[in-house]
Structure formats: C-alpha cells, structure tokens
Coordinates of C-alpha atoms (C1' of nucleotides) in Angstrom, one line a residue:
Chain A
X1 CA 114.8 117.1 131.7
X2 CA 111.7 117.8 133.3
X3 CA 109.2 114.6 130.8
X4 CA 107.0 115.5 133.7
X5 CA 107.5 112.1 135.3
X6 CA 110.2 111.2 133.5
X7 CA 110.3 107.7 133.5
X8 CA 107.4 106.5 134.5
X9 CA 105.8 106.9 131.3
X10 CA 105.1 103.1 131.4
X11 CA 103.2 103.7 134.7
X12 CA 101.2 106.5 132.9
X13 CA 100.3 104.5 130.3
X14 CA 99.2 101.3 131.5
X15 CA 95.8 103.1 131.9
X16 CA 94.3 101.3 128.9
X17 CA 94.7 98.7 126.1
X18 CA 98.1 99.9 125.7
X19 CA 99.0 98.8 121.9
X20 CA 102.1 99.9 122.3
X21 CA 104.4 97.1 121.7
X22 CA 108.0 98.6 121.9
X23 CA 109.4 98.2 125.6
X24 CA 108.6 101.0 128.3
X25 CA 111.4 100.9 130.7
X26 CA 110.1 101.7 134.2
X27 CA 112.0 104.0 136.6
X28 CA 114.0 101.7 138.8
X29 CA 114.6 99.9 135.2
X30 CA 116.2 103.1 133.7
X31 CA 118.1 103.5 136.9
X32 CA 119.7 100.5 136.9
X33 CA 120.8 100.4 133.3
X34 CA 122.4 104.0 133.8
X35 CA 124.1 102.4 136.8
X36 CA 125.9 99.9 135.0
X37 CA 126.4 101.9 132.5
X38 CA 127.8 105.0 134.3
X39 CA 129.3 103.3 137.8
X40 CA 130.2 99.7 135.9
X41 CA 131.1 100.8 132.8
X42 CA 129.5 98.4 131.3
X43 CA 128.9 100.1 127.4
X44 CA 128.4 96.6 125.6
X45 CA 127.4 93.9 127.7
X46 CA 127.5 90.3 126.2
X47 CA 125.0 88.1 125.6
X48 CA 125.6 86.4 129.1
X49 CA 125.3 89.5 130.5
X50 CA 122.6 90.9 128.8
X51 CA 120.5 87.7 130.0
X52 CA 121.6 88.8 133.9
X53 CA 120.4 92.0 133.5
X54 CA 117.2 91.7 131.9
X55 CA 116.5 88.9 134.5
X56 CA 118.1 91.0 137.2
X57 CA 115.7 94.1 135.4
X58 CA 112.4 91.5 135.0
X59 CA 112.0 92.0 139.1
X60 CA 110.9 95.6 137.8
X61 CA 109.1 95.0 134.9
X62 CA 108.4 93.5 131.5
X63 CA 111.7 93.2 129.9
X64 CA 113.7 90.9 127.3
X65 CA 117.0 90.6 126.6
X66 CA 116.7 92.6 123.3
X67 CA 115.4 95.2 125.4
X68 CA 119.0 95.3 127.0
X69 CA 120.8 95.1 124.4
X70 CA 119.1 97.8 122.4
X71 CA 119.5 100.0 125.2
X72 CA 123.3 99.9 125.8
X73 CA 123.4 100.1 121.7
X74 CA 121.2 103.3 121.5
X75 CA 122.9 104.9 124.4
X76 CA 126.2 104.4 123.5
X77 CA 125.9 105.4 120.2
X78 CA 123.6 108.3 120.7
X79 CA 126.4 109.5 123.4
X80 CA 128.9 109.3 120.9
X81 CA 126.9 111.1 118.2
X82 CA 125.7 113.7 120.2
X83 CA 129.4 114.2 120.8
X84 CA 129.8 114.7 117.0
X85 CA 127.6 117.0 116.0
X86 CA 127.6 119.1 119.0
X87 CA 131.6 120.0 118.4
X88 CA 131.6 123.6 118.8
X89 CA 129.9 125.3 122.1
X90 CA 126.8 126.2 120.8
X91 CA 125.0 127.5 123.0
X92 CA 126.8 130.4 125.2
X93 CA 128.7 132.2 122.4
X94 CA 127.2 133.3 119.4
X95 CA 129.1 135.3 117.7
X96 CA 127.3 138.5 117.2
X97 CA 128.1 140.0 113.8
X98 CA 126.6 142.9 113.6
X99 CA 123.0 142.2 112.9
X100 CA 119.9 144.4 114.0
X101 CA 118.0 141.6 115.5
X102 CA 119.7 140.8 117.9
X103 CA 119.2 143.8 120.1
X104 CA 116.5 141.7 121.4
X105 CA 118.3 138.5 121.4
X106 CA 120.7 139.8 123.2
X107 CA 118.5 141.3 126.2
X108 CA 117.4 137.8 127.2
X109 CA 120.6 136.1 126.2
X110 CA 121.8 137.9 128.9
X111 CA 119.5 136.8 131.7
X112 CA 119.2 133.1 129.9
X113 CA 122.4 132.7 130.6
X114 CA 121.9 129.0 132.9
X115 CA 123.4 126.3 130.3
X116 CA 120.8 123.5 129.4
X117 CA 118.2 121.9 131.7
X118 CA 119.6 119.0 132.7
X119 CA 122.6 119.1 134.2
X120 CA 123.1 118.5 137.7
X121 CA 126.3 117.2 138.2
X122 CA 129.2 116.1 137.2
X123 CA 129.4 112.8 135.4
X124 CA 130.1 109.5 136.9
X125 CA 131.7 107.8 134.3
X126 CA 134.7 109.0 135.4
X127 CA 134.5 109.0 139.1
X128 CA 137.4 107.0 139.5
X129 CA 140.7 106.8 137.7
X130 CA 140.5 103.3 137.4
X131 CA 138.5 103.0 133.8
X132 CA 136.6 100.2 133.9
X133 CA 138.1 97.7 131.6
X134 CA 136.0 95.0 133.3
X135 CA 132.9 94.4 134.5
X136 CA 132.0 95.1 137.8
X137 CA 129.2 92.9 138.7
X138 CA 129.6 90.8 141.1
X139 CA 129.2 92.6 144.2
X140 CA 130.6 95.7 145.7
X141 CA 129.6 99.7 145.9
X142 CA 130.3 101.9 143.4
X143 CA 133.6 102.8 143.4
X144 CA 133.6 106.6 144.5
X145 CA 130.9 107.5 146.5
X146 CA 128.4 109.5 143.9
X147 CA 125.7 111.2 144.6
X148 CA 122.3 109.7 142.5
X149 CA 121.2 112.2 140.7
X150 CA 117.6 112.9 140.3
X151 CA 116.0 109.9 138.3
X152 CA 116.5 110.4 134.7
X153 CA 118.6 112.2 132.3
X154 CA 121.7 111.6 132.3
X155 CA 124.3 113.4 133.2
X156 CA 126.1 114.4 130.0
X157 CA 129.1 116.4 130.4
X158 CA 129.8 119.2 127.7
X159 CA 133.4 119.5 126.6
X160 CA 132.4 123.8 125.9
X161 CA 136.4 123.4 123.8
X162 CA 136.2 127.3 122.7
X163 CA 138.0 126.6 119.4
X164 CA 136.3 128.9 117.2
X165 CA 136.3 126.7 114.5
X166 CA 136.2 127.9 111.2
X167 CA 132.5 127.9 110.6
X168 CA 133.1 127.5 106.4
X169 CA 136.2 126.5 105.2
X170 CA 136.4 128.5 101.9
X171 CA 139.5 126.4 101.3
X172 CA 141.4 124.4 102.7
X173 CA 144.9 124.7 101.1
X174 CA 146.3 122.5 103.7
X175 CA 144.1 119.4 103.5
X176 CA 144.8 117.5 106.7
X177 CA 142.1 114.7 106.5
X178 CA 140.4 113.1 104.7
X179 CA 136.9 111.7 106.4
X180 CA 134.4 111.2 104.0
X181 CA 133.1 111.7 100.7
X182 CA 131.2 114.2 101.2
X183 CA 133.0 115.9 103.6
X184 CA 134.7 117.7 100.9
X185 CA 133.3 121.3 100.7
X186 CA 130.3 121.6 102.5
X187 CA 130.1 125.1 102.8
X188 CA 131.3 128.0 101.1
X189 CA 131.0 131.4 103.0
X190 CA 130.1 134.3 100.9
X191 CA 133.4 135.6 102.6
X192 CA 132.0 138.5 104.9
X193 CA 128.9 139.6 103.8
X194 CA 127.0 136.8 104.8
X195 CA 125.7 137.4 107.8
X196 CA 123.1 139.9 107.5
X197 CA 120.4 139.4 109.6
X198 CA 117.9 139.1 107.3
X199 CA 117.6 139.8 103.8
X200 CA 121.2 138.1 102.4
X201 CA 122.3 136.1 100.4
X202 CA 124.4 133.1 101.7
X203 CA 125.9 130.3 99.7
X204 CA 125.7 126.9 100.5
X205 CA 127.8 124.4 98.4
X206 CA 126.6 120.5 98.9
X207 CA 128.9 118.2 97.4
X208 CA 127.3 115.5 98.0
X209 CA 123.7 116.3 96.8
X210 CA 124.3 118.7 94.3
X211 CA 127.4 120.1 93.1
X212 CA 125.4 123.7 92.0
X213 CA 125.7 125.9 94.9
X214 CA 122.6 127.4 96.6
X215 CA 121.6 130.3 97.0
X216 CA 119.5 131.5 99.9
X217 CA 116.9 134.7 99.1
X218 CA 116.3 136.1 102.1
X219 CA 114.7 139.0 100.0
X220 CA 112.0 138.2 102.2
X221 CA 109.8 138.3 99.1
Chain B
X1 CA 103.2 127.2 109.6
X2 CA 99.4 127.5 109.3
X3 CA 100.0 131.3 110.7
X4 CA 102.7 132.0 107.8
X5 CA 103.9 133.8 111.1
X6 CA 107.4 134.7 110.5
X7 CA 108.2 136.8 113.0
X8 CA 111.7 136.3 115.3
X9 CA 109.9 133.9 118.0
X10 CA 112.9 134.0 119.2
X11 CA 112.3 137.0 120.3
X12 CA 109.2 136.1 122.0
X13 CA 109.0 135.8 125.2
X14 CA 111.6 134.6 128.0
X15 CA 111.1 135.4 131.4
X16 CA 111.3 132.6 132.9
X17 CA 113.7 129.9 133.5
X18 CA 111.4 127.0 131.9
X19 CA 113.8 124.3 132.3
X20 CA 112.5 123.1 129.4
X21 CA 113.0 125.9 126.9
X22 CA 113.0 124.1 123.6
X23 CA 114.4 125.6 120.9
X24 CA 112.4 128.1 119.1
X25 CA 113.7 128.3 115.6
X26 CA 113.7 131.8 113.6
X27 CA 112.1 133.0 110.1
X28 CA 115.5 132.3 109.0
X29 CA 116.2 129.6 110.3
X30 CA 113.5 127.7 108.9
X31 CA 113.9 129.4 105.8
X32 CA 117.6 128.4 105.6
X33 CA 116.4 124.5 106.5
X34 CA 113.4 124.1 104.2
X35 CA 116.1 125.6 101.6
X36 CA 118.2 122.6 102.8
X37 CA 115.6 120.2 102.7
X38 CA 113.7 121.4 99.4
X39 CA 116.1 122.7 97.1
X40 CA 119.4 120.8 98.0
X41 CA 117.6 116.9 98.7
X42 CA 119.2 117.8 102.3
X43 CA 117.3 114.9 104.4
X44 CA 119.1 113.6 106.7
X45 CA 122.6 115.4 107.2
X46 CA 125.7 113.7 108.7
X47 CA 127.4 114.9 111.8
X48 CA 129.6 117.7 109.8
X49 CA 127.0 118.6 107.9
X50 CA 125.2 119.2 110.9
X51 CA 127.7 120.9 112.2
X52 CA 127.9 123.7 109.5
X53 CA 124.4 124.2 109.3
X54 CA 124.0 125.3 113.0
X55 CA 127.3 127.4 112.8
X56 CA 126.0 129.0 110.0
X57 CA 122.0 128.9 111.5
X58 CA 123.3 130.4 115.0
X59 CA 123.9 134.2 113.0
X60 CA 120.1 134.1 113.2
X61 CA 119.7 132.4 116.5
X62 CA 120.7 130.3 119.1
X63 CA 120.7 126.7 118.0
X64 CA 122.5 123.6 119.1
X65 CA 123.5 120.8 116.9
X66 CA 120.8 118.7 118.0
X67 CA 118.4 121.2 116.7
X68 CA 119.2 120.8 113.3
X69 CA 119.9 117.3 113.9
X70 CA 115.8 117.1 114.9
X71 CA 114.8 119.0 112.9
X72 CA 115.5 116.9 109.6
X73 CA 114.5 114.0 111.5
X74 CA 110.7 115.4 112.4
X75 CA 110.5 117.2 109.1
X76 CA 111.5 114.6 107.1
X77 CA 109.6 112.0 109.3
X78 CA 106.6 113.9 109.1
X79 CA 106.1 114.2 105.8
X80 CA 106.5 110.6 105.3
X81 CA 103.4 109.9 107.8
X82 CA 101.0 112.4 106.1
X83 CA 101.4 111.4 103.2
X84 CA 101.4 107.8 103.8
X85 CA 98.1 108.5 105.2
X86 CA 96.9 110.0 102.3
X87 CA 95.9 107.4 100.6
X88 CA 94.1 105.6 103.1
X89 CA 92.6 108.4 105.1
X90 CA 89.8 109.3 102.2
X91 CA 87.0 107.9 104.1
X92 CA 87.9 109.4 107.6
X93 CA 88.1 113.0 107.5
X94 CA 87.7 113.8 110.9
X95 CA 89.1 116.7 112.2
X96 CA 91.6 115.2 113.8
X97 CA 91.4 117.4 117.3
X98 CA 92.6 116.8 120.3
X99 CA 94.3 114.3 121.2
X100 CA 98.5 113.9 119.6
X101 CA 97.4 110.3 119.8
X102 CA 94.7 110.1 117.3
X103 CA 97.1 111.0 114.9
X104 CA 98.3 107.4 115.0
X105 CA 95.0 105.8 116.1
X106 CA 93.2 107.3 112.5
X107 CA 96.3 105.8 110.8
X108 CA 95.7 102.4 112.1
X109 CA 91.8 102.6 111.8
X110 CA 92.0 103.6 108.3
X111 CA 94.9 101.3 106.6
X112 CA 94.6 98.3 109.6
X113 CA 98.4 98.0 109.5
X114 CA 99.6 95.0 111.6
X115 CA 101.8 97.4 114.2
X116 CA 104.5 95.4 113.7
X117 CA 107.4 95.6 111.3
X118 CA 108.1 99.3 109.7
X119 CA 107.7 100.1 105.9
X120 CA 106.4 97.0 104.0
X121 CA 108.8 95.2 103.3
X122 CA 108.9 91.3 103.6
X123 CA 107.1 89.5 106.0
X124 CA 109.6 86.8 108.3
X125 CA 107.8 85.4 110.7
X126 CA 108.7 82.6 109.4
X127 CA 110.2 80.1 112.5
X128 CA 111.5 78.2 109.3
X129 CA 115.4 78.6 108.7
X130 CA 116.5 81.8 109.3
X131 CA 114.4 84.2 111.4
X132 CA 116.8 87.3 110.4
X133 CA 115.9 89.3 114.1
X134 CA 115.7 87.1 116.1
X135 CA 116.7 87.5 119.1
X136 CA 117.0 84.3 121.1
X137 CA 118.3 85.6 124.4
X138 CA 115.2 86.3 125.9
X139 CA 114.6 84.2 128.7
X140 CA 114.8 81.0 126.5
X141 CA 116.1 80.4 123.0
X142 CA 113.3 79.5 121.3
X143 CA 113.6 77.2 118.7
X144 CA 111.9 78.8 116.3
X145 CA 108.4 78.7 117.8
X146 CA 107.8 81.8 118.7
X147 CA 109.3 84.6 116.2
X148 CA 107.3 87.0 116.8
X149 CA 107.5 88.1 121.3
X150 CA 105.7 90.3 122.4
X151 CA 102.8 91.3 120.0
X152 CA 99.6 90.8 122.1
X153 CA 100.6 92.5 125.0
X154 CA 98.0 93.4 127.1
X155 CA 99.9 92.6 130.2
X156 CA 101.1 95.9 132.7
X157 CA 104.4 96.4 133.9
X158 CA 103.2 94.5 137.0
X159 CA 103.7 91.1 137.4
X160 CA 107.3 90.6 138.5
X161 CA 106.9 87.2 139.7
X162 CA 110.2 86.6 141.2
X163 CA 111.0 83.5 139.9
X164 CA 113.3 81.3 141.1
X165 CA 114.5 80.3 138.2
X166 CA 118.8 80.3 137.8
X167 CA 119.3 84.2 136.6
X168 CA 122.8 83.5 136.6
X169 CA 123.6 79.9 135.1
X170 CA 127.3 79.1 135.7
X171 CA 128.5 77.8 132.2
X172 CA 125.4 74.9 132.1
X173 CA 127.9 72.7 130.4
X174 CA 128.7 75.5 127.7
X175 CA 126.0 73.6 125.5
X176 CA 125.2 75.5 122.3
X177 CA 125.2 79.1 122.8
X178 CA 122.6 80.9 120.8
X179 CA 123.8 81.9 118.3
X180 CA 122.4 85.3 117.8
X181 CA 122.7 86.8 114.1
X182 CA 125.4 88.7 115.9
X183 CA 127.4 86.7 118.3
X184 CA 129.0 85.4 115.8
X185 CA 131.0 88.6 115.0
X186 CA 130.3 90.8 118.0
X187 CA 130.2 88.7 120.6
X188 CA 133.8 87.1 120.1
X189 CA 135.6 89.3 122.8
X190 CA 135.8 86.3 125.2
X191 CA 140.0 86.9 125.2
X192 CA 139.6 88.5 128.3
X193 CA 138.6 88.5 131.9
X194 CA 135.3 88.7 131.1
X195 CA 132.8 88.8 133.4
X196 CA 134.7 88.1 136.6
X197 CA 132.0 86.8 138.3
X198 CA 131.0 85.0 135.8
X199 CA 131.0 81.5 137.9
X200 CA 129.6 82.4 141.0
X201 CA 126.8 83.2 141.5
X202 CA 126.4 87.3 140.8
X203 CA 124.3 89.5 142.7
X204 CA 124.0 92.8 141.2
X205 CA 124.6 94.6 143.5
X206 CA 123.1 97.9 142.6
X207 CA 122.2 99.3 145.7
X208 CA 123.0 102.9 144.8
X209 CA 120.3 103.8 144.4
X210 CA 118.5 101.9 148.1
X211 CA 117.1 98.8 146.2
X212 CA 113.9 99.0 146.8
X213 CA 112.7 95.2 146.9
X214 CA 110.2 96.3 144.2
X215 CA 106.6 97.5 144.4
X216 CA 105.9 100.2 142.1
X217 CA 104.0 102.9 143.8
X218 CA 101.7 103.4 141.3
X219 CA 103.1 106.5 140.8
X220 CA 100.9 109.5 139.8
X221 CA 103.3 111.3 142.4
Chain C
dC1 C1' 91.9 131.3 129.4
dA2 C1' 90.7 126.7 127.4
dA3 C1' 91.1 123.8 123.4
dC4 C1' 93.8 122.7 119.7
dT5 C1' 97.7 122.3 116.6
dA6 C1' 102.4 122.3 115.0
dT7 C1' 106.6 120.8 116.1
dG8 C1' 110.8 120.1 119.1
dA9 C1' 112.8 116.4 121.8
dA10 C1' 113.4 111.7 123.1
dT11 C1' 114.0 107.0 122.5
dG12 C1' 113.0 102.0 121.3
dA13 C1' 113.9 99.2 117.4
dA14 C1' 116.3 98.0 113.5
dC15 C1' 119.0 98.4 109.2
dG16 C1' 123.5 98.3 106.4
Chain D
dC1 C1' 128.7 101.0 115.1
dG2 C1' 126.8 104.7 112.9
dT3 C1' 122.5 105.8 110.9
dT4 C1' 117.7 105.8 110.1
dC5 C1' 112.7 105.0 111.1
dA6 C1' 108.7 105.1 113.9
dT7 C1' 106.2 106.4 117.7
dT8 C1' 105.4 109.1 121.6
dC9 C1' 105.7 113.0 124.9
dA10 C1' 106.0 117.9 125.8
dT11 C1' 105.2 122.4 124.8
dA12 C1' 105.5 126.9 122.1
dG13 C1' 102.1 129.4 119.9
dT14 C1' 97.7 130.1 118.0
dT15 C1' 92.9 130.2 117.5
dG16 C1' 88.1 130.6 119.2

DNA sequence: CAACTATGAATGAACG
DNA sequence: CGTTCATTCATAGTTG
C-alpha cells in the first residue's frame, strides 16, 4: 500500500506527548517480523522465541514480548481469514447481468484493469520447496535468493480459482457439509430476476438472525 | 451521508491509477448493507456470510470481501463510539473540525477514561493471584509487581541501548518457565526439534534486508 | 482550491 | 485460533 510512509508511523508520531499506548512497530521492526515470518517460516514462535525476537527487535525500538506474540497471532490469522472471505475472485470478473449502470462501470473497468495496489511480487513463503517445519534461526541466508520487496505490505498472493461459485444456493439437494449453524441457508436468490440494477427486489434469507426473509426495496422511494 | 447523495460514486471519477483506490461503495450497495445491518441484526458477519453479501453486492459494483468485511466493522464500530460519547459529550459541543484526532481527544477530555482496558468491565490490576493478561515474557517475569507495562509512556522509539544482557539464555538451568496463561496449552509442542539453535548462542541472522546496525534516520524522507 | 467531514482500510490488543 | 474491539491513518467527496 502506499500509508504514505508506511511504517514509520511510529517516527511520525513521536512528535508530541504520544498517549498512544499500543506498540508502533518501526520499519526495520516490521521488516524483520515479515522475515521470519515469510523466509523462516516461523507462524507461531514460542515463548523462547518470542523473548529472542523481541530482544533481537528492542535494537530497533520499544518492544515486548507480547508485542511479538500478538503480531505473529494477528498476522497469521488475518492471512488465513482474508483467505476465507475472499473465496471467489472478486475483483476482475463481475458478472455483468444486464443492468443499465454499468455502461459506465464498464468504461473504466476496462482501463482499471491493474489488480490491487500492492502486489509486487510473488510470495516468499514458498520460495523453496523445502516447507519450513523448523525454525531457521540460527544463522544462514534465506534460503532462495528473494528479492526484498519494497518495505511494507506484504506480499499476499491471490489464488484468482475462477469457480463461479454459486452466488445463492436456492437449495442444496445434495448437502455435502455441514460447517456451521448458520451456514444453513444464507441466501435465497429471487431466481433470475434479481439483479436489476436498481429498483428490485432481492431476498435475503438469514438463518441465523432471523428466520423471516428480507426484502430489499429498491423502489428508490 | 450528510449529502443524502446517492448517486453511483462508482461512477465518479477514475482516471488515474491511484494506487490506492479504496473502494467506493454504490447507492445500493449501502442500501443493501444498512438493510443488513438495520433490519436483519446483521453486525458482524462470518466469512460465508461475507462471502454472499459481496457476490450478491458486486451486481451493483465492484467489491471485494474485505469491503463488506470493513464495512460492518466501521459501521458497527462507529456507532458504538458516538453514542458512547453521547452521554458525556453534553458540556463540549465543539465543532469538532479538523483534526480525525480530536475525535478521540474530546472523548477523553469529556469522560477522563483511563486509556487502558476496553469497555468497562472489571478492573485487574491486581498483582495479587491471578493477573488474567499477563504477559510475563517481557524482558523479565515480573512477579507480580508490575501488571500494568507500558502505561506512562512518554519515552520515543529511540533509545535502543544495546544491552549486553544474554538475549539468548541457553536453558538457565530450565528453572521455572513462566507460565503464561497460555503456555500451558499452547506452548506444549516441545516434541520436536524445536528451535535448533536453541543452545548456542543464535544470531539472527536477518541480513536480507543489509542490517543496518541501527540509527533511525529520522525519517520524514 | 483549501478546509473539513465521512468513511474505507489497517492493525494492535484481546476475548471466548 | 477465529473473532471482535478500539484506535489510527488515508482519502473520497463535499462544502464554503
């Protein structure tokens, strides 16, 4: 992303009385965390490790161990959830159904084609085909010689899996799995003549808050 | 919101390649979201949930699943603050202008919160028995004097001091390991190589990136 | 166009 | 671990 400087928002801030009491990793901080966490694998460091790091990460910085640990917790898991709800490609195919607004989405989708803003290269998780089922600290270069990307940001990889999933499953006759609760029947498609641009009428079905379906009004009044 | 706008901003304007185009929801959008929020008790929507709504939100737009992920999170997040500052906020009625931050600086002026734990709740900081977060790996396990770290920081990022103190302590006699609230169930994965290097003394080698001894340029760029 | 506001995006911290 | 809250940054979009 372009957070103007990114990381440094600890060096931005230092300016005054800063109240802030949550951790402000610093640059070099943020680089080195991604490191291990991208060239070492390292995903959930104990609490041996953690103590190494954040003393290794104290040369550059205020840090604790909790700071550590929250970070390999929050990026894991926000890695992981990002994956979730970001199934489908969502951003380079939007299935165009015959709607009268999007004569001007379409002009610019055209020219806006270049994906998100942050991705500059391919990951480095894995750069090698050796995973990394131990940790890699002691001493020696990174495995495959990777090029450092810029400073921050990761370098997410999307998994663009075309499956055309089905957006609402009216349905399913063939239950396959069963996840959760409320996964039941989320949504129930108005079967075709949903999509008007605007000014339809879709149906939503919540199980798990409500069982009364909704009704949008787009009468736009 | 305050312009009862309504138009496709969408559809505004795109010419450039902002590498930071955020998303831009449509009439619809939002109308199909507050419908979420409002009328279904939508809040805070699981990953499949999340899913559906932006399948079912991209016929009016693009939108990612992160989108509707935020959004709930802001909106519902949002609400919460104003009206938590309702009550307390009946003295100071200034304009709140310029400035994101005052937003936060009128909320602690008015109520005088103690920045510290979230929602009232109960108060811990008790070095008693059980201090329930406590995270001991810091630098040192403290006994129980300190509970509370870092609350009166008015210290910078500087200040590195290299100590020379043993960042990587062999096994010091195993000893009694903290026992952090979660070592105990988390921290169990000792069945393994572990940290190879874990009686030696590590070096951390992260010179990926040109270790830069330290010195923070004091950035500004 | 500058000043300001609403809000999307990000992330540290923490809960269950 | 997945989820949730709080706080902060960045910026689209007005408003004067």
């Amino acid at each position: 992303m372009a957070t103007t400087n990114g990381d440094d928002r600890a060096a931005a801030s230092l300016a005054s009385r800063q109240t802030t009491t949550r951790w402000t990793p610093t640059a070099e901080q943020i680089r080195i965390l991604k490191d291990l966490y991208y060239n070492n694998g390292v995903r959930s460091p104990s609490a041996d490790q953690i103590q190494r790091i954040s003393a290794k990460l104290r040369q550059y910085g205020k840090i604790e161990g909790k700071n550590v640990f929250y970070w390999f917790q929050n990026h894991k898991a926000r890695e992981r959830q990002k994956k979730r709800f970001t199934a489908a490609g969502e951003n380079l195919h939007h299935h165009r159904q015959g709607l009268q607004i999007s004569d001007h989405l379409l002009a610019y989708a055209a020219k806006a084609a270049p994906p998100h803003r942050r991705h500059g290269s391919a990951d480095f998780r894995d750069c090698s085909a050796t995973p990394p089922p131990t940790f890699a600290w002691d001493a020696f270069p990174p495995p495959c010689g990777r090029s450092f990307h810029d400073q921050n940001r990761d370098e997410e990889e999307d998994a663009p899996e075309i499956e055309t999933l089905s957006l609402f499953p009216m349905h399913s006759a063939g239950d396959d799995h069963h996840r959760l609760p409320w996964q039941r029947r989320l949504f129930s498609s108005s079967s075709s003549s949903d999509c008007s641009g605007a000014g339809g009428s879709l149906e939503l079905t919540l199980n798990s808050y409500g069982n009364s379906p909704l009704h949008f009004h787009s009468g736009a009044s």
